[in-house]
Coordinates of C-alpha atoms in Angstrom, one line a residue:
M118 CA 19.5 -57.6 -1.0
D119 CA 20.9 -58.8 -4.1
K120 CA 23.0 -56.2 -5.7
K121 CA 23.9 -58.4 -8.7
L122 CA 22.1 -56.5 -11.5
R123 CA 23.2 -57.8 -15.1
L124 CA 22.8 -56.0 -18.1
S125 CA 22.2 -57.4 -21.7
R126 CA 25.4 -57.4 -23.7
R127 CA 24.1 -54.4 -25.5
L128 CA 23.5 -52.3 -22.6
D129 CA 26.6 -53.5 -20.8
K130 CA 28.4 -52.0 -23.9
V131 CA 26.7 -48.9 -23.6
A132 CA 27.2 -48.6 -20.0
S133 CA 31.1 -48.7 -20.8
F134 CA 30.9 -45.5 -22.2
I135 CA 29.6 -43.7 -19.2
A136 CA 32.7 -42.2 -17.5
K137 CA 32.8 -42.1 -13.8
G138 CA 31.1 -39.6 -11.8
T139 CA 28.8 -38.5 -14.8
V140 CA 25.4 -37.2 -13.9
F141 CA 23.4 -38.5 -17.1
A142 CA 19.7 -39.4 -18.1
D143 CA 18.6 -42.4 -19.9
I144 CA 15.7 -41.5 -22.1
G145 CA 13.4 -44.3 -22.5
S146 CA 14.7 -46.2 -19.7
D147 CA 12.2 -49.0 -19.6
H148 CA 13.1 -51.1 -16.3
A149 CA 15.9 -48.7 -15.6
Y150 CA 18.5 -51.4 -15.7
L151 CA 21.1 -49.0 -17.1
P152 CA 21.1 -46.4 -14.6
C153 CA 20.6 -48.8 -11.7
Y154 CA 23.8 -50.9 -12.9
V155 CA 26.0 -47.8 -13.5
C156 CA 24.9 -46.1 -9.8
L157 CA 25.7 -49.6 -8.3
H158 CA 29.2 -49.6 -9.9
D159 CA 29.9 -46.2 -9.4
N160 CA 28.8 -44.2 -6.0
S161 CA 29.6 -40.8 -7.6
T162 CA 27.0 -41.3 -10.3
Y163 CA 23.4 -39.7 -10.6
A164 CA 21.0 -40.5 -13.1
V165 CA 17.5 -39.7 -14.3
A166 CA 15.6 -42.5 -15.8
G167 CA 13.1 -41.2 -18.3
E168 CA 9.9 -43.0 -19.4
V169 CA 7.1 -41.7 -21.6
H170 CA 4.7 -44.6 -20.5
D171 CA 3.3 -45.4 -17.3
G172 CA 3.9 -49.1 -17.3
P173 CA 7.6 -49.0 -18.0
Y174 CA 7.6 -46.0 -15.5
Q175 CA 6.1 -48.0 -12.7
S176 CA 8.8 -51.1 -13.6
A177 CA 11.6 -48.7 -13.4
R178 CA 10.3 -47.2 -10.1
E179 CA 10.4 -50.8 -8.9
T180 CA 13.9 -51.6 -10.1
V181 CA 15.1 -48.4 -8.3
N182 CA 13.5 -49.3 -5.2
R183 CA 14.6 -52.9 -5.3
Y184 CA 18.4 -51.8 -5.1
G185 CA 17.9 -49.0 -2.8
L186 CA 18.9 -46.1 -5.2
S187 CA 16.0 -43.7 -4.9
D188 CA 18.4 -41.1 -3.9
R189 CA 20.6 -41.6 -6.7
V190 CA 18.2 -42.5 -9.8
D191 CA 15.2 -40.3 -10.2
V192 CA 12.5 -42.0 -12.4
R193 CA 10.4 -39.5 -13.9
L194 CA 7.2 -39.9 -16.3
G195 CA 7.1 -37.5 -19.5
D196 CA 8.0 -37.0 -23.3
G197 CA 11.6 -37.4 -24.2
L198 CA 13.9 -34.6 -23.0
Q199 CA 11.2 -32.8 -21.3
V200 CA 11.6 -34.9 -18.0
L201 CA 14.9 -32.7 -17.8
R202 CA 15.4 -29.6 -16.0
H203 CA 17.9 -27.1 -17.6
G204 CA 21.4 -28.0 -16.8
E205 CA 21.0 -30.7 -14.4
V206 CA 22.8 -33.6 -16.6
T207 CA 26.0 -33.1 -18.6
A208 CA 25.3 -36.6 -20.9
I209 CA 22.4 -38.5 -22.4
V210 CA 22.0 -42.1 -23.3
I211 CA 19.0 -43.0 -25.7
A212 CA 19.4 -46.7 -26.8
G213 CA 17.3 -49.3 -28.0
M214 CA 14.9 -47.5 -30.5
G215 CA 15.2 -46.6 -34.2
G216 CA 17.4 -44.0 -35.7
S217 CA 14.6 -41.8 -36.7
L218 CA 13.3 -42.1 -33.4
I219 CA 16.1 -41.0 -31.5
T220 CA 16.6 -38.0 -33.8
S221 CA 12.8 -37.0 -33.1
I222 CA 13.6 -37.1 -29.4
L223 CA 16.6 -34.9 -29.5
E224 CA 15.0 -32.8 -31.9
G225 CA 12.0 -32.1 -29.6
G226 CA 14.4 -31.5 -26.8
L227 CA 16.6 -28.9 -28.3
D228 CA 15.8 -26.4 -25.5
R229 CA 17.3 -29.1 -23.0
L230 CA 20.4 -29.7 -24.6
D231 CA 22.6 -26.6 -23.7
A232 CA 24.5 -28.4 -21.0
I233 CA 24.6 -31.6 -22.5
E234 CA 28.4 -32.6 -23.4
Q235 CA 27.9 -36.0 -24.5
I236 CA 25.3 -37.9 -26.3
I237 CA 25.4 -41.9 -26.4
A238 CA 23.0 -43.3 -28.8
Q239 CA 22.3 -46.8 -29.5
P240 CA 19.9 -46.9 -32.8
N241 CA 18.6 -50.2 -33.8
I242 CA 18.4 -49.3 -37.2
D243 CA 19.1 -46.2 -39.5
E244 CA 22.4 -45.2 -37.6
R245 CA 23.1 -42.6 -40.5
S246 CA 20.5 -40.4 -39.4
V247 CA 21.8 -40.2 -36.0
R248 CA 25.3 -39.1 -37.2
Y249 CA 23.7 -36.7 -39.4
W250 CA 21.7 -35.1 -36.6
L251 CA 24.6 -35.0 -34.2
I252 CA 27.0 -33.4 -36.7
N253 CA 24.2 -30.6 -37.8
H254 CA 23.6 -29.5 -34.2
G255 CA 27.2 -29.1 -33.2
Y256 CA 28.4 -32.5 -32.0
S257 CA 31.4 -34.6 -33.1
I258 CA 31.7 -38.2 -33.1
L259 CA 34.0 -39.2 -30.5
N260 CA 34.0 -43.0 -30.5
E261 CA 31.9 -46.0 -31.9
A262 CA 31.4 -49.4 -31.1
M263 CA 29.5 -52.7 -32.5
V264 CA 27.8 -55.5 -30.2
E265 CA 25.8 -58.6 -31.1
E266 CA 23.0 -59.7 -29.2
K267 CA 20.7 -62.4 -30.2
G268 CA 21.5 -62.3 -33.7
H269 CA 21.2 -58.7 -34.3
I270 CA 24.4 -56.5 -34.5
Y271 CA 24.1 -53.1 -32.9
E272 CA 25.9 -49.8 -33.4
I273 CA 26.8 -47.5 -30.6
I274 CA 27.4 -43.8 -31.4
I275 CA 29.1 -41.4 -28.8
G276 CA 28.7 -37.8 -29.8
T277 CA 30.4 -35.0 -28.0
K278 CA 30.8 -31.2 -28.0
K279 CA 34.7 -31.6 -27.1
G280 CA 37.0 -33.1 -29.7
G281 CA 36.0 -35.8 -32.0
V282 CA 35.1 -36.1 -35.8
N283 CA 32.8 -33.5 -37.2
D284 CA 33.5 -33.4 -41.1
L285 CA 32.2 -36.5 -42.3
T286 CA 31.9 -37.8 -46.0
E287 CA 28.7 -39.5 -47.0
R288 CA 30.5 -42.8 -46.7
Q289 CA 31.4 -42.2 -43.2
M290 CA 28.1 -41.0 -42.5
L291 CA 26.8 -44.5 -43.7
F292 CA 29.4 -46.8 -42.1
G293 CA 30.7 -44.6 -39.1
P294 CA 34.0 -43.0 -39.4
Y295 CA 35.6 -45.2 -36.5
L296 CA 34.0 -48.4 -37.6
L297 CA 35.0 -47.6 -41.0
S298 CA 38.5 -47.1 -39.6
K299 CA 38.8 -50.0 -37.3
K300 CA 36.6 -52.8 -39.3
P301 CA 35.8 -55.2 -36.6
E302 CA 35.0 -58.5 -37.3
L303 CA 31.1 -57.4 -36.6
F304 CA 31.7 -54.6 -39.2
Y305 CA 32.0 -57.4 -42.1
R306 CA 29.4 -59.5 -40.8
K307 CA 27.0 -56.5 -40.7
W308 CA 27.7 -55.2 -44.1
K309 CA 27.7 -58.6 -46.0
H310 CA 24.2 -58.9 -44.8
E311 CA 23.1 -55.3 -45.7
Y312 CA 25.0 -55.8 -49.2
T313 CA 22.4 -58.7 -49.9
K314 CA 19.7 -56.8 -48.6
R315 CA 20.4 -53.9 -50.9
E316 CA 20.5 -56.2 -53.7
R317 CA 17.0 -57.6 -53.1
I318 CA 15.5 -54.2 -52.5
I319 CA 17.0 -53.0 -56.2
E320 CA 15.4 -56.1 -58.0
Q321 CA 12.0 -55.6 -56.3
M322 CA 12.4 -51.6 -57.2
K323 CA 13.3 -52.5 -60.6
K324 CA 10.0 -54.6 -61.0
A325 CA 7.9 -51.6 -59.8
T326 CA 5.5 -50.3 -62.7
V327 CA 7.3 -47.2 -62.4
P328 CA 10.8 -47.6 -60.9
E329 CA 11.8 -44.9 -58.8
E330 CA 15.4 -44.4 -60.5
A331 CA 16.8 -41.9 -58.0
K332 CA 16.3 -44.4 -55.2
I333 CA 17.7 -47.4 -57.2
T334 CA 20.7 -45.1 -58.2
A335 CA 21.4 -44.3 -54.5
F336 CA 21.0 -47.9 -53.5
S337 CA 23.1 -48.9 -56.3
D338 CA 26.0 -46.4 -55.2
E339 CA 25.7 -47.8 -51.8
L340 CA 26.2 -51.5 -52.9
T341 CA 29.5 -50.3 -54.8
W342 CA 30.7 -48.6 -51.4
I343 CA 30.1 -51.8 -49.4
E344 CA 31.9 -54.0 -52.0
E345 CA 34.9 -51.5 -51.9
V346 CA 34.9 -51.6 -48.0
L347 CA 34.6 -55.2 -47.6
N348 CA 37.2 -56.1 -50.2
D349 CA 39.6 -53.5 -49.7
D350 CA 41.9 -53.0 -46.7
N351 CA 42.2 -49.2 -47.4
D352 CA 39.6 -47.0 -46.1
Y353 CA 37.5 -45.2 -48.5
A354 CA 36.4 -41.6 -47.7

């Protein structure tokens, strides 16, 4: 049997944050590539692969069977965190969807989070809302990373109940406290693009019959933050 399961660059980076021996759930697992990959490389790991749609659920089961992992990757059909039993996992991965959907899944599963020490989130957009949710629900930001795949730059946010940063300024909510501190090369590329995008949005909003001044002001403030962060080596809190 071929054990050479390979992940995308994005999921490989997500997998790197799952500690050895972790019992975790991958919510919205699709083909269950992530939990299978982790379990193939760590015999002490157990995973739950959750899917809300039958098609991906069946695909996930096929992947698990193909790699002989049915005793260590439990594929379940259900909505969000409702696939979990209380206390059976200590970490959750939610990757590959918008930030608002990630927070909605977490909010809908609050009754399943008592034993969850770590949340690994990889939002495709709206990372700030994920940081807000984590901080407002007793989690701290332990680490962050960026990865590029197929022309898109993704952020990975690690929330934890142990240690980390939990007193974030508005700028840190936007940029990410660790990313703002480290400023990797992808950080500059992303925020140069975001600067241009916000400029276009402001111009479009100004042309509206009744311009929304509050939103224009908010975007203008963010433009100033981005410009300061990109053009100064000092970190702005």
